[in-house]
JSON list of C-alpha atoms in Angstrom, two decimals:
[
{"chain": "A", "resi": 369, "resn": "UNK", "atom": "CA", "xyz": [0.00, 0.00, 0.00]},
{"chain": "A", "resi": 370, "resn": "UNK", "atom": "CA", "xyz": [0.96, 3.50, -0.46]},
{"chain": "A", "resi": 371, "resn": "UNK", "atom": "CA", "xyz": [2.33, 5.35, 2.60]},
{"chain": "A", "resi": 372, "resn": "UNK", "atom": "CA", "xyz": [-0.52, 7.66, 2.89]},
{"chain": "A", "resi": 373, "resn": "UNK", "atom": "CA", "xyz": [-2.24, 8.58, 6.17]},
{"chain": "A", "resi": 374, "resn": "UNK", "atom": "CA", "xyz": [-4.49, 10.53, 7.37]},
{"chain": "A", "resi": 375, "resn": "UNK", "atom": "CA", "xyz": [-5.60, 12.04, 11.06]},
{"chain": "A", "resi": 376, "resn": "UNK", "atom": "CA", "xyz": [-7.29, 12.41, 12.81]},
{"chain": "A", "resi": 377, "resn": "UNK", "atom": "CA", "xyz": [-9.49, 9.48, 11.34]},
{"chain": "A", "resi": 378, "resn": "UNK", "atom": "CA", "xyz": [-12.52, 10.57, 13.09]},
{"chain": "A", "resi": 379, "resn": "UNK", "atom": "CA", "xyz": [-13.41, 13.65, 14.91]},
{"chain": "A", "resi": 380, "resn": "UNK", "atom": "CA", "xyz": [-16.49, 15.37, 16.20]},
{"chain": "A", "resi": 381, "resn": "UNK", "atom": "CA", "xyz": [-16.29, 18.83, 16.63]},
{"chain": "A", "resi": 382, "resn": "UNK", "atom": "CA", "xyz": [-18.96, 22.16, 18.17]},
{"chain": "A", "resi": 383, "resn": "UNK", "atom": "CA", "xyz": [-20.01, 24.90, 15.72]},
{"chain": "A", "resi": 384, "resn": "UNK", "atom": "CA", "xyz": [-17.72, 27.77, 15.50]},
{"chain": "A", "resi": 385, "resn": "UNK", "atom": "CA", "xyz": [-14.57, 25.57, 15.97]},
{"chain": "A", "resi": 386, "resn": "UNK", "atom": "CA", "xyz": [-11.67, 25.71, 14.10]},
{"chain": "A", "resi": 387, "resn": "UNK", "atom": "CA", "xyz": [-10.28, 22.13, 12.82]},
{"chain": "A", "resi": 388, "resn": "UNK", "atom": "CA", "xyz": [-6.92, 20.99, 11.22]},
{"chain": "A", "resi": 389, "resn": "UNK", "atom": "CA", "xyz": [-7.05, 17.68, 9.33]},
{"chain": "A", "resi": 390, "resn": "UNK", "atom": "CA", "xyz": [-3.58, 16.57, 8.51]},
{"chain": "A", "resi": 391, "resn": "UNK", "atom": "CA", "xyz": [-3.04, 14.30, 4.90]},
{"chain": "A", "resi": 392, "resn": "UNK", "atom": "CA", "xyz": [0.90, 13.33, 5.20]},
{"chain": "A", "resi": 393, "resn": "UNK", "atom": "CA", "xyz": [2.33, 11.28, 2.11]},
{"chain": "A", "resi": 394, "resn": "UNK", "atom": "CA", "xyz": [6.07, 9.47, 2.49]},
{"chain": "A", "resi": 395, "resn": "UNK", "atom": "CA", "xyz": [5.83, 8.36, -1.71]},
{"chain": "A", "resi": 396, "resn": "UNK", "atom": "CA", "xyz": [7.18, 12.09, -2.82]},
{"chain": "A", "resi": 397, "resn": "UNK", "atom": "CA", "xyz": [4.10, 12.43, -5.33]},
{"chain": "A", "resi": 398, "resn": "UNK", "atom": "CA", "xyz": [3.66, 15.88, -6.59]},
{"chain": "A", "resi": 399, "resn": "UNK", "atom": "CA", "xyz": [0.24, 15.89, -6.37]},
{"chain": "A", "resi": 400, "resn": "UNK", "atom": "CA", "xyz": [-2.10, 16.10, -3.34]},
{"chain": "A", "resi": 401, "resn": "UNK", "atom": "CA", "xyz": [-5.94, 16.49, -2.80]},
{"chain": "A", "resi": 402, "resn": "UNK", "atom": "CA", "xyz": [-8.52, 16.83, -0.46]},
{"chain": "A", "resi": 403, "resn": "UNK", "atom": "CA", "xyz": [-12.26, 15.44, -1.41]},
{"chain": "A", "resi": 404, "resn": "UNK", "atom": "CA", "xyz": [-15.50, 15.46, 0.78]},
{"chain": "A", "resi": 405, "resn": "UNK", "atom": "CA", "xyz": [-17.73, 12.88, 0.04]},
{"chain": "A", "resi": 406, "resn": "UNK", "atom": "CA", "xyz": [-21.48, 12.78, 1.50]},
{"chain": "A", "resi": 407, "resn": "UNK", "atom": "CA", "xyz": [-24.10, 9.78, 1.43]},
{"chain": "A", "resi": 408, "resn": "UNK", "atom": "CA", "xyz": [-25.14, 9.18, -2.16]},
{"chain": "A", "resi": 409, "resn": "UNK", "atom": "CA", "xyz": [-22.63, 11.35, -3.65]},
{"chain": "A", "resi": 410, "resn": "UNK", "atom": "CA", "xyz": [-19.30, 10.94, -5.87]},
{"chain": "A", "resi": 411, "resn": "UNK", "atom": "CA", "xyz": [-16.23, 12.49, -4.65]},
{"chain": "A", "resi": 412, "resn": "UNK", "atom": "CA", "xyz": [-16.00, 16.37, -4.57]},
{"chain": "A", "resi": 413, "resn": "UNK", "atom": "CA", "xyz": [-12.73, 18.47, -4.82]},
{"chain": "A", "resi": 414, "resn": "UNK", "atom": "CA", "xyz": [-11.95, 20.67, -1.81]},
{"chain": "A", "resi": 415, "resn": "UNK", "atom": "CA", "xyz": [-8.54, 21.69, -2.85]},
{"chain": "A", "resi": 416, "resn": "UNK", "atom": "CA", "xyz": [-5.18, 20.58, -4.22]},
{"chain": "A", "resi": 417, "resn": "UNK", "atom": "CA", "xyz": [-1.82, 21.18, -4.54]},
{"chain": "A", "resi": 418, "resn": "UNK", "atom": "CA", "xyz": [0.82, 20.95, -7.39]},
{"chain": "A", "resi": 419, "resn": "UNK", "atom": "CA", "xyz": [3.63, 21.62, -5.26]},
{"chain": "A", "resi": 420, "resn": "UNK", "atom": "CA", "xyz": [5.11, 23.32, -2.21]},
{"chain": "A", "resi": 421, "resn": "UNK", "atom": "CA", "xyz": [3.20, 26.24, -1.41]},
{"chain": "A", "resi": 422, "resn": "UNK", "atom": "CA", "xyz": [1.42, 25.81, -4.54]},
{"chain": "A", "resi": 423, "resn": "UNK", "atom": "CA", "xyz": [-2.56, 25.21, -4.14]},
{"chain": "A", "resi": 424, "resn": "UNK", "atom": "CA", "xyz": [-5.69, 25.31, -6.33]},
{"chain": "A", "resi": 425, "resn": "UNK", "atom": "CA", "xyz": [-9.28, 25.65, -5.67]},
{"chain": "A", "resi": 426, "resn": "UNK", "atom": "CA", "xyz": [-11.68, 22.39, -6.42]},
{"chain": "A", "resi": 427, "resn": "UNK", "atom": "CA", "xyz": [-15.09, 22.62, -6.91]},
{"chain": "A", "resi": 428, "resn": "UNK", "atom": "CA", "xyz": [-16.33, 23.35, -3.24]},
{"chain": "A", "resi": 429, "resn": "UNK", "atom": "CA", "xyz": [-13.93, 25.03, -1.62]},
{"chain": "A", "resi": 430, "resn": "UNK", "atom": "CA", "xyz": [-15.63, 27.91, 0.21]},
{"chain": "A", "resi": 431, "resn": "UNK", "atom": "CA", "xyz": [-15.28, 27.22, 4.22]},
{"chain": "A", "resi": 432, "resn": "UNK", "atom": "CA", "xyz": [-12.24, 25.42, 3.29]},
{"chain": "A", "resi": 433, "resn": "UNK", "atom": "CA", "xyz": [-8.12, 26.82, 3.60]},
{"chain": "A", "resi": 434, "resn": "UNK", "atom": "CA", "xyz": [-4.92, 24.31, 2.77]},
{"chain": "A", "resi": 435, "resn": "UNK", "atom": "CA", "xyz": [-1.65, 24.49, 3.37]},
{"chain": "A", "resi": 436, "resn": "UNK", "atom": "CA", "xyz": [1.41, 22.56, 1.79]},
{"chain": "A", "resi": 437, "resn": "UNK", "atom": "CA", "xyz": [4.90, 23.60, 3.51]},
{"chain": "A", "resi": 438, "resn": "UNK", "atom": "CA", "xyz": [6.59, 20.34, 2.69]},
{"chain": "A", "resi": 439, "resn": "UNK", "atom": "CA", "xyz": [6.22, 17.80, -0.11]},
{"chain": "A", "resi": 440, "resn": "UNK", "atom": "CA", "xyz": [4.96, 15.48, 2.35]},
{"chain": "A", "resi": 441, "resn": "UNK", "atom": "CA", "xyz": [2.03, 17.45, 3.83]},
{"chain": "A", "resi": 442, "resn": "UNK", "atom": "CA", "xyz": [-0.91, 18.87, 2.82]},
{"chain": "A", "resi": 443, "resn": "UNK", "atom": "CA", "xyz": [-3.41, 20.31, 5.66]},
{"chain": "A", "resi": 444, "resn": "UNK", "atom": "CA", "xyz": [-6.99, 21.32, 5.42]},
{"chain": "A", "resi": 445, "resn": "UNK", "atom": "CA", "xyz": [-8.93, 23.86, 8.01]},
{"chain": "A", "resi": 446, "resn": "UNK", "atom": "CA", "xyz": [-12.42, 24.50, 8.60]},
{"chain": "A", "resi": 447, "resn": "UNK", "atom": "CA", "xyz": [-11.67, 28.26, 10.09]},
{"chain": "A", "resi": 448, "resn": "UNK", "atom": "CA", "xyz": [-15.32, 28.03, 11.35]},
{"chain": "A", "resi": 449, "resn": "UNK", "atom": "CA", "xyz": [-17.11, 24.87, 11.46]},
{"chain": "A", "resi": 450, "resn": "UNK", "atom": "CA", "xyz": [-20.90, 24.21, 10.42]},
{"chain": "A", "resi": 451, "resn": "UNK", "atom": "CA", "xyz": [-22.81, 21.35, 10.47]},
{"chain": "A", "resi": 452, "resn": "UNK", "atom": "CA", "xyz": [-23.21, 21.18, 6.30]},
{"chain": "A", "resi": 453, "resn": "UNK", "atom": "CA", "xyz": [-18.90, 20.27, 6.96]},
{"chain": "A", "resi": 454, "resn": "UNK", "atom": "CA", "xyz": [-19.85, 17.00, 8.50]},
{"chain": "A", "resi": 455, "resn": "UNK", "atom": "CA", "xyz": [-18.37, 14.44, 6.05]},
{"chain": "A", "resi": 456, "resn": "UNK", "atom": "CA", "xyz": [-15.91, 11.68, 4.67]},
{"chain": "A", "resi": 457, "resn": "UNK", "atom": "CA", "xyz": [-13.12, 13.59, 3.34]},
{"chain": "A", "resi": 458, "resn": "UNK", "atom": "CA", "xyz": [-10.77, 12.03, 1.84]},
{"chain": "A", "resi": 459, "resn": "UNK", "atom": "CA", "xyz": [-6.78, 12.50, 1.15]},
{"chain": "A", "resi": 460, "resn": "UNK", "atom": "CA", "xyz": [-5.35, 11.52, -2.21]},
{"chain": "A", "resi": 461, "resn": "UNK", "atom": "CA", "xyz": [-2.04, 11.68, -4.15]},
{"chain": "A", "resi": 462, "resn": "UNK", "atom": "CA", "xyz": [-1.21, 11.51, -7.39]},
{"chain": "A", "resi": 463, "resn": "UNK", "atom": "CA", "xyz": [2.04, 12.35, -9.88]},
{"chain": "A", "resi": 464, "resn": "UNK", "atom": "CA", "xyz": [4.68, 9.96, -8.51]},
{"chain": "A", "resi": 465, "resn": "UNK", "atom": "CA", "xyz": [6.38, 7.33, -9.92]},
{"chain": "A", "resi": 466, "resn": "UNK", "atom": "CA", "xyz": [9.20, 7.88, -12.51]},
{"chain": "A", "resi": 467, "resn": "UNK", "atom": "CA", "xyz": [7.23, 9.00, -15.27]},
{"chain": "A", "resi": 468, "resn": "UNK", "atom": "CA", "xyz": [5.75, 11.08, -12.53]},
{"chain": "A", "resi": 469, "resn": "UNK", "atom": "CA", "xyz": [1.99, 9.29, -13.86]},
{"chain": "A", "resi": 470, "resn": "UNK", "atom": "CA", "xyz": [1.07, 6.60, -11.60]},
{"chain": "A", "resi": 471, "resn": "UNK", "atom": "CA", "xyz": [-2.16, 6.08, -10.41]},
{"chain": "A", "resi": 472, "resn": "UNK", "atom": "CA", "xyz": [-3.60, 7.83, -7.48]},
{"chain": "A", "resi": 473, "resn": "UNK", "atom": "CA", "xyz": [-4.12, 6.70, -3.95]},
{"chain": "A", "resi": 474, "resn": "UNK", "atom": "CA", "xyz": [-5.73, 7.33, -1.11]},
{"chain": "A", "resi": 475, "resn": "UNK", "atom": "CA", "xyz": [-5.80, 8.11, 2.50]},
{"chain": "A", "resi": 476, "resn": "UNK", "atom": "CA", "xyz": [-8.14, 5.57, 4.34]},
{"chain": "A", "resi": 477, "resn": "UNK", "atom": "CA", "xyz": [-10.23, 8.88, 4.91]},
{"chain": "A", "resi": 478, "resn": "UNK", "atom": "CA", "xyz": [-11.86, 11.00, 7.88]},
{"chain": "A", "resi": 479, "resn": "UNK", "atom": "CA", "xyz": [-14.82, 10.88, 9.33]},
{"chain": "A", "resi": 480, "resn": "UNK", "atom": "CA", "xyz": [-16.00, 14.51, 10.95]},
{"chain": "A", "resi": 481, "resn": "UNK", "atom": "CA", "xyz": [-18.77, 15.22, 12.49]},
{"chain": "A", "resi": 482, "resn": "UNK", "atom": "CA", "xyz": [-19.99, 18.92, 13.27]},
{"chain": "A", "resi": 483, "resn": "UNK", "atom": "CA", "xyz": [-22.31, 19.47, 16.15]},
{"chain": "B", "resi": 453, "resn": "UNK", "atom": "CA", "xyz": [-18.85, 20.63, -18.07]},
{"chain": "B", "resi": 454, "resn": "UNK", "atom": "CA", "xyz": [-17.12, 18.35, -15.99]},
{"chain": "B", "resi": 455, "resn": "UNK", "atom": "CA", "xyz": [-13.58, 16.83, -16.94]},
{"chain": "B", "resi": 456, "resn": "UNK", "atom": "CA", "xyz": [-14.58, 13.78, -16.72]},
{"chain": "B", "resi": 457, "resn": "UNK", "atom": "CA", "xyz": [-18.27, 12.71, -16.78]},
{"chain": "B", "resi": 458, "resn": "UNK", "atom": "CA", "xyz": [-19.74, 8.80, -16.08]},
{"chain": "B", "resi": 459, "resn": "UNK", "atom": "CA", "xyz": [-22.90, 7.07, -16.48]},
{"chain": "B", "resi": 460, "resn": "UNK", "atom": "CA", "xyz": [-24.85, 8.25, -14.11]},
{"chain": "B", "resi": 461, "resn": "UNK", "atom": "CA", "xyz": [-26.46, 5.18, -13.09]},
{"chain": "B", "resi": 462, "resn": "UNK", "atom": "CA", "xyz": [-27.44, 3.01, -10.66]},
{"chain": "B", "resi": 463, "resn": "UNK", "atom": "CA", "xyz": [-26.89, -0.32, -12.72]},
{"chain": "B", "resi": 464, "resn": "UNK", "atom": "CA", "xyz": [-28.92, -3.03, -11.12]},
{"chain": "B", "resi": 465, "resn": "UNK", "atom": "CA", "xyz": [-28.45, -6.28, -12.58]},
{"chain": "B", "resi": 466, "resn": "UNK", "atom": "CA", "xyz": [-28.88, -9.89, -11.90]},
{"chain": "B", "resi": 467, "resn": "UNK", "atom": "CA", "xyz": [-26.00, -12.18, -11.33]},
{"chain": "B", "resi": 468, "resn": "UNK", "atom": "CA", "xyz": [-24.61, -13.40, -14.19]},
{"chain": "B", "resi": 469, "resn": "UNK", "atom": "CA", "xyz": [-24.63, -10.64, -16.10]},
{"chain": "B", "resi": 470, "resn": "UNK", "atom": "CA", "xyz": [-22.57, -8.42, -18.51]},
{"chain": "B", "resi": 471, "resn": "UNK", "atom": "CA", "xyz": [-22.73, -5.02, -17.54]},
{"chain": "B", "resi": 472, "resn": "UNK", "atom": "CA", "xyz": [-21.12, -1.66, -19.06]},
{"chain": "B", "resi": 473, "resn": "UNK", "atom": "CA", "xyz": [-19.77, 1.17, -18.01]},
{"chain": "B", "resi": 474, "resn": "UNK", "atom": "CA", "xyz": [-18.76, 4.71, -19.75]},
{"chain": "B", "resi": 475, "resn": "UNK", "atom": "CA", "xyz": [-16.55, 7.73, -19.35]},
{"chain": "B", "resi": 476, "resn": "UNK", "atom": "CA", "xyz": [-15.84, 10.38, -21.38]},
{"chain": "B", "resi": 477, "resn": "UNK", "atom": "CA", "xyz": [-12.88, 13.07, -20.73]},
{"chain": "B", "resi": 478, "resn": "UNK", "atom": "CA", "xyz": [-12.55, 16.59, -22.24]},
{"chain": "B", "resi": 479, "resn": "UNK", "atom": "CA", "xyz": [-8.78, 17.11, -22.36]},
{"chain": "B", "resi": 480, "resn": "UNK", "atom": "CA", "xyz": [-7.30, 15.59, -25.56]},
{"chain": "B", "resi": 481, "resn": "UNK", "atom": "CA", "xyz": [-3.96, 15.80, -24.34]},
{"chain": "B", "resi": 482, "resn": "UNK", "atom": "CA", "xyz": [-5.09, 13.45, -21.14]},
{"chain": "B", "resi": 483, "resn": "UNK", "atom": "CA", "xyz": [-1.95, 11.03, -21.16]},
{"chain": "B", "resi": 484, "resn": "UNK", "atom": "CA", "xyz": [-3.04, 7.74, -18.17]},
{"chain": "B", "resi": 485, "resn": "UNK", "atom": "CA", "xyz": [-6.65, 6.07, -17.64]},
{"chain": "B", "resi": 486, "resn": "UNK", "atom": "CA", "xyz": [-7.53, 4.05, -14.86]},
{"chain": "B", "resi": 487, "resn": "UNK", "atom": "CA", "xyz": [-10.53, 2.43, -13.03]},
{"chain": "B", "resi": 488, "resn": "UNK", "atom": "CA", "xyz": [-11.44, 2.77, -9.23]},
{"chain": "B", "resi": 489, "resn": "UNK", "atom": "CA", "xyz": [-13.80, 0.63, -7.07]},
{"chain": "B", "resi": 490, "resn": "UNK", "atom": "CA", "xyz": [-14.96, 2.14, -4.26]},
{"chain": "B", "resi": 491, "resn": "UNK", "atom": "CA", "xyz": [-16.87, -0.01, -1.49]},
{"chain": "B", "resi": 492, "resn": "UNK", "atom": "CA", "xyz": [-19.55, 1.72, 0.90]},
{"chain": "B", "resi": 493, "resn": "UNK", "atom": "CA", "xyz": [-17.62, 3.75, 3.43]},
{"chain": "B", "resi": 494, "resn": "UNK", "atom": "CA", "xyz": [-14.46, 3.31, 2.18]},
{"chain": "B", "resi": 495, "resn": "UNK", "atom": "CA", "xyz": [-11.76, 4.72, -0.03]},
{"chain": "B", "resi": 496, "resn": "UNK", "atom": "CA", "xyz": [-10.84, 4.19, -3.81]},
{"chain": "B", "resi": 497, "resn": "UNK", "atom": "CA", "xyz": [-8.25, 1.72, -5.13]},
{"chain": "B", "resi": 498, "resn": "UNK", "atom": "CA", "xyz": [-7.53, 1.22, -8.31]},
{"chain": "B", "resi": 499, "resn": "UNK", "atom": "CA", "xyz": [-9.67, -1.80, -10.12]},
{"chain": "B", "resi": 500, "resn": "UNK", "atom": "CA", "xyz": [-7.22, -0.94, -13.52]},
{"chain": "B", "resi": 501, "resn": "UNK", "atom": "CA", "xyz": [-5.44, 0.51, -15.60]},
{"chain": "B", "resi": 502, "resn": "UNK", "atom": "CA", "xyz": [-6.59, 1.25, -19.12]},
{"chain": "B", "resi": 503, "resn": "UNK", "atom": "CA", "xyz": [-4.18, 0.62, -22.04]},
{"chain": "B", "resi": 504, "resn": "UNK", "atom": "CA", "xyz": [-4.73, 1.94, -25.51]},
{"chain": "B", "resi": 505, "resn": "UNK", "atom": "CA", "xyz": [-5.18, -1.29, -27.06]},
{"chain": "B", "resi": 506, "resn": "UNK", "atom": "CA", "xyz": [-7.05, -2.02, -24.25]},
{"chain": "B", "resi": 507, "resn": "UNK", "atom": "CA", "xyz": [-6.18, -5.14, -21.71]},
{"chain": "B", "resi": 508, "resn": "UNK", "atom": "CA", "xyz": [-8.57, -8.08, -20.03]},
{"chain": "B", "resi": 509, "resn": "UNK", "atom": "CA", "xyz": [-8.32, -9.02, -15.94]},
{"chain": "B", "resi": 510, "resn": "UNK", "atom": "CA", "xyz": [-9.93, -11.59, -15.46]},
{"chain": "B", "resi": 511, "resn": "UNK", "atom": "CA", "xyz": [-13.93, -11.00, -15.68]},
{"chain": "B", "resi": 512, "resn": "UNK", "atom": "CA", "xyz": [-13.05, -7.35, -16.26]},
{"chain": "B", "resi": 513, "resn": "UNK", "atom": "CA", "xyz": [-12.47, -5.94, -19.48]},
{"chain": "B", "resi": 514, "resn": "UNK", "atom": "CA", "xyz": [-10.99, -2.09, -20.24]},
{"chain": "B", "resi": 515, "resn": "UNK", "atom": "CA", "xyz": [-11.14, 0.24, -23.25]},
{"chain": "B", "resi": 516, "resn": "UNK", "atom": "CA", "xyz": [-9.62, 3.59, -24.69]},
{"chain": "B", "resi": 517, "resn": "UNK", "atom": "CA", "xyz": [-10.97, 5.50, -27.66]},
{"chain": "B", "resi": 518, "resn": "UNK", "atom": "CA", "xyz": [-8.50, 8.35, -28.26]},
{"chain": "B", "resi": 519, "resn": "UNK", "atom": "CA", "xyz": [-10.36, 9.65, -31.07]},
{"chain": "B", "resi": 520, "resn": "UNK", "atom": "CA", "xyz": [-13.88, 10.09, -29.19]},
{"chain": "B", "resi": 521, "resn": "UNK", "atom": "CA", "xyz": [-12.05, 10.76, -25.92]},
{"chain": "B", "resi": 522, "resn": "UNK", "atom": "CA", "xyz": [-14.32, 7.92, -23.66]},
{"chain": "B", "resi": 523, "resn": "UNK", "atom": "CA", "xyz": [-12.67, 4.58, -21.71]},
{"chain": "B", "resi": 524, "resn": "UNK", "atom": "CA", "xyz": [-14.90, 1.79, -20.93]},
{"chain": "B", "resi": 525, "resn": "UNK", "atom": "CA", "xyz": [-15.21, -1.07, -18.26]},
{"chain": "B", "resi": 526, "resn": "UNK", "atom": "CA", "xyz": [-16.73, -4.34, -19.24]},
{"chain": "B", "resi": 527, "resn": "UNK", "atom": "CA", "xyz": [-18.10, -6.74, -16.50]},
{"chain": "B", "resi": 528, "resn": "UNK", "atom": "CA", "xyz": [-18.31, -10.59, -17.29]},
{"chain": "B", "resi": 529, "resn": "UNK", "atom": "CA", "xyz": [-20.62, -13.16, -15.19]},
{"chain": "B", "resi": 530, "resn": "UNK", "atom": "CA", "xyz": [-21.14, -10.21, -12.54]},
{"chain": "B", "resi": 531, "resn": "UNK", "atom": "CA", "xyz": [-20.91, -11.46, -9.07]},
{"chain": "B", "resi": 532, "resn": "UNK", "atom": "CA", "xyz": [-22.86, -10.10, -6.18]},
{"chain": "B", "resi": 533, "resn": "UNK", "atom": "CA", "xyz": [-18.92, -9.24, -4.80]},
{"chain": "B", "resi": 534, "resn": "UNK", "atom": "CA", "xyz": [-18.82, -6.68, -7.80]},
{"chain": "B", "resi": 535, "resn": "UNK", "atom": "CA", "xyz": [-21.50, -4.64, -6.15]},
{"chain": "B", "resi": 536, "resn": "UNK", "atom": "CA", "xyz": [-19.60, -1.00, -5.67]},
{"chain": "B", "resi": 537, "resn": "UNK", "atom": "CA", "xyz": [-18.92, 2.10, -7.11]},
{"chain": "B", "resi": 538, "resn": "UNK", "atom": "CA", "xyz": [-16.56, 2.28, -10.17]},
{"chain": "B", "resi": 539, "resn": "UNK", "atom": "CA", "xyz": [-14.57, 5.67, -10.51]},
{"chain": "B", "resi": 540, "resn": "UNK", "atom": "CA", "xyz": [-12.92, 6.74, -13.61]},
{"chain": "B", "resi": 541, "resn": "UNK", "atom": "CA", "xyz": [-9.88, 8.47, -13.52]},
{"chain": "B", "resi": 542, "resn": "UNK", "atom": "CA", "xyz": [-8.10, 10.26, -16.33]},
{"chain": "B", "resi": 543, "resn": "UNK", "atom": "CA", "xyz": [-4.22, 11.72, -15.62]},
{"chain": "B", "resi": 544, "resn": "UNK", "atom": "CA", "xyz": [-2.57, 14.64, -17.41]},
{"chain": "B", "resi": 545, "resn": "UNK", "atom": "CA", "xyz": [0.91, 13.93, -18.47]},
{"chain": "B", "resi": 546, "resn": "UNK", "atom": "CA", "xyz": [1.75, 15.97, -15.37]},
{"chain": "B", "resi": 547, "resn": "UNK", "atom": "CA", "xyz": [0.36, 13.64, -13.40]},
{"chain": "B", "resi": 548, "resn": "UNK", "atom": "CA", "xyz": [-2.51, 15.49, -12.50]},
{"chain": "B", "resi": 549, "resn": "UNK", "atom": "CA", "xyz": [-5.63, 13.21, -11.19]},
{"chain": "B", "resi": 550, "resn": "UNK", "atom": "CA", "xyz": [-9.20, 13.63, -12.13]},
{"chain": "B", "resi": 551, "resn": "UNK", "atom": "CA", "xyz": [-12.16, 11.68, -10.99]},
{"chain": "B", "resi": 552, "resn": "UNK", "atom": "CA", "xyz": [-15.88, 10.90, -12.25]},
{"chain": "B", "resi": 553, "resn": "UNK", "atom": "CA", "xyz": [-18.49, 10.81, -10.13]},
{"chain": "B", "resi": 554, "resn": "UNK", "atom": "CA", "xyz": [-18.71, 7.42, -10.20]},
{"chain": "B", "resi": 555, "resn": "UNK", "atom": "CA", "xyz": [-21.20, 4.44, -10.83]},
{"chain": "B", "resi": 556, "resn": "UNK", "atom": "CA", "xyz": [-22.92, 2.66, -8.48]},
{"chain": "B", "resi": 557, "resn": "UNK", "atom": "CA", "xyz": [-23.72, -1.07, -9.56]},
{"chain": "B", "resi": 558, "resn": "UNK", "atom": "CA", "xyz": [-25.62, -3.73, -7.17]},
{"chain": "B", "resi": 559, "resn": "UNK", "atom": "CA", "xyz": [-25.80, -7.32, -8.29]},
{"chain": "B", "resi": 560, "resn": "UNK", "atom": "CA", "xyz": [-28.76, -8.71, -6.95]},
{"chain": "B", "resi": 561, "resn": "UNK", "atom": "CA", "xyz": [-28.94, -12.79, -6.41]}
]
């Protein structure tokens, strides 16, 4: 398996808080993403990053920062936490290998629950 | 329009049967093609790869049409195991990841 983890893997967290989930990678792939996934629905793209310091916006990324620092970590906040956060999200890489194309993986995800 | 856009299913079939999935992608210069299952709850892994002449696992059967810009998973003699969702995933040549929505298929006894 690829050495991806995640934590925490669950959490349940008040309104208003602020919450740091941590995606740390030890394969040196370029890529990194966070998803949310809800019940019934496909995977949705928070954020990502291309690089150190480098980040992109996915499809739902309002109430959502990252952060990349190192090549091996990639860390999502919820600056203010609402109960529409509560979700699966999931950690993925992607862009390793030596053609730098390999498949993606993933972190075995997060549960977090807002209250 | 999405990147990458699936079926939208669900696909409920009875065991034993052949069952077809689509995908089409909307970058030309995509460069890698892969298939994800992903079981309730849990996260994706990669079912396989999709070659351009296209390549056979078993029951499972992949194919890539440059040209039109779609890959395709085949299932064989569907098993009531196969019941999940199936992801596709096309790569830039950057190495860049993007996901479908994915397809939800239950085999029912």
């Amino acid at each position: 398996d690829a050495g991806i983890t995640q934590s925490p893997r669950h959490k349940v967290t008040e309104t208003g808080t602020p919450v740091t989930l941590r995606c740390h990678q030890t394969e040196n792939h370029r890529y990194m993403y966070w998803y949310r996934q809800d019940p019934g629905h496909g995977l949705r793209l928070i954020h990502y990053s291309y690089g150190v310091k480098d980040t992109d916006k996915g499809e739902v990324s309002d109430g959502y920062s990252v952060s990349r620092s190192k090549t091996e970590d990639f860390l999502l906040t919820l600056e203010s936490a609402t109960s529409s956060q509560t979700s699966v999200y999931f950690c993925a890489i992607s862009g390793g290998g030596p053609t730098m194309n390999t498949e993606a993986f993933f972190g075995q995800g997060t549960r977090l629950t807002v209250v | 329009r999405k990147e990458v856009e699936q079926d939208p299913g669900p696909f409920n079939v009875p065991e034993g049967a052949t069952v077809a999935f689509n995908c089409t992608y909307s970058n030309s210069a995509s460069q890698s093609f892969f298939w994800y299952r992903q079981d309730c709850r849990k996260e994706p892994k990669l079912l396989m790869s999709v070659y351009s002449s296209g390549n056979e696992d078993g029951r499972f059967t992949a194919q890539l049409n440059r040209a039109s810009q779609y890959i395709s998973l085949l299932i064989r003699d569907s098993k009531l195991s196969d019941s999940a969702t199936y992801l596709c995933v096309v790569n830039t040549n950057a190495g860049k990841s993007t996901f479908g929505d994915g397809t939800t298929l239950t085999v029912k006894p």
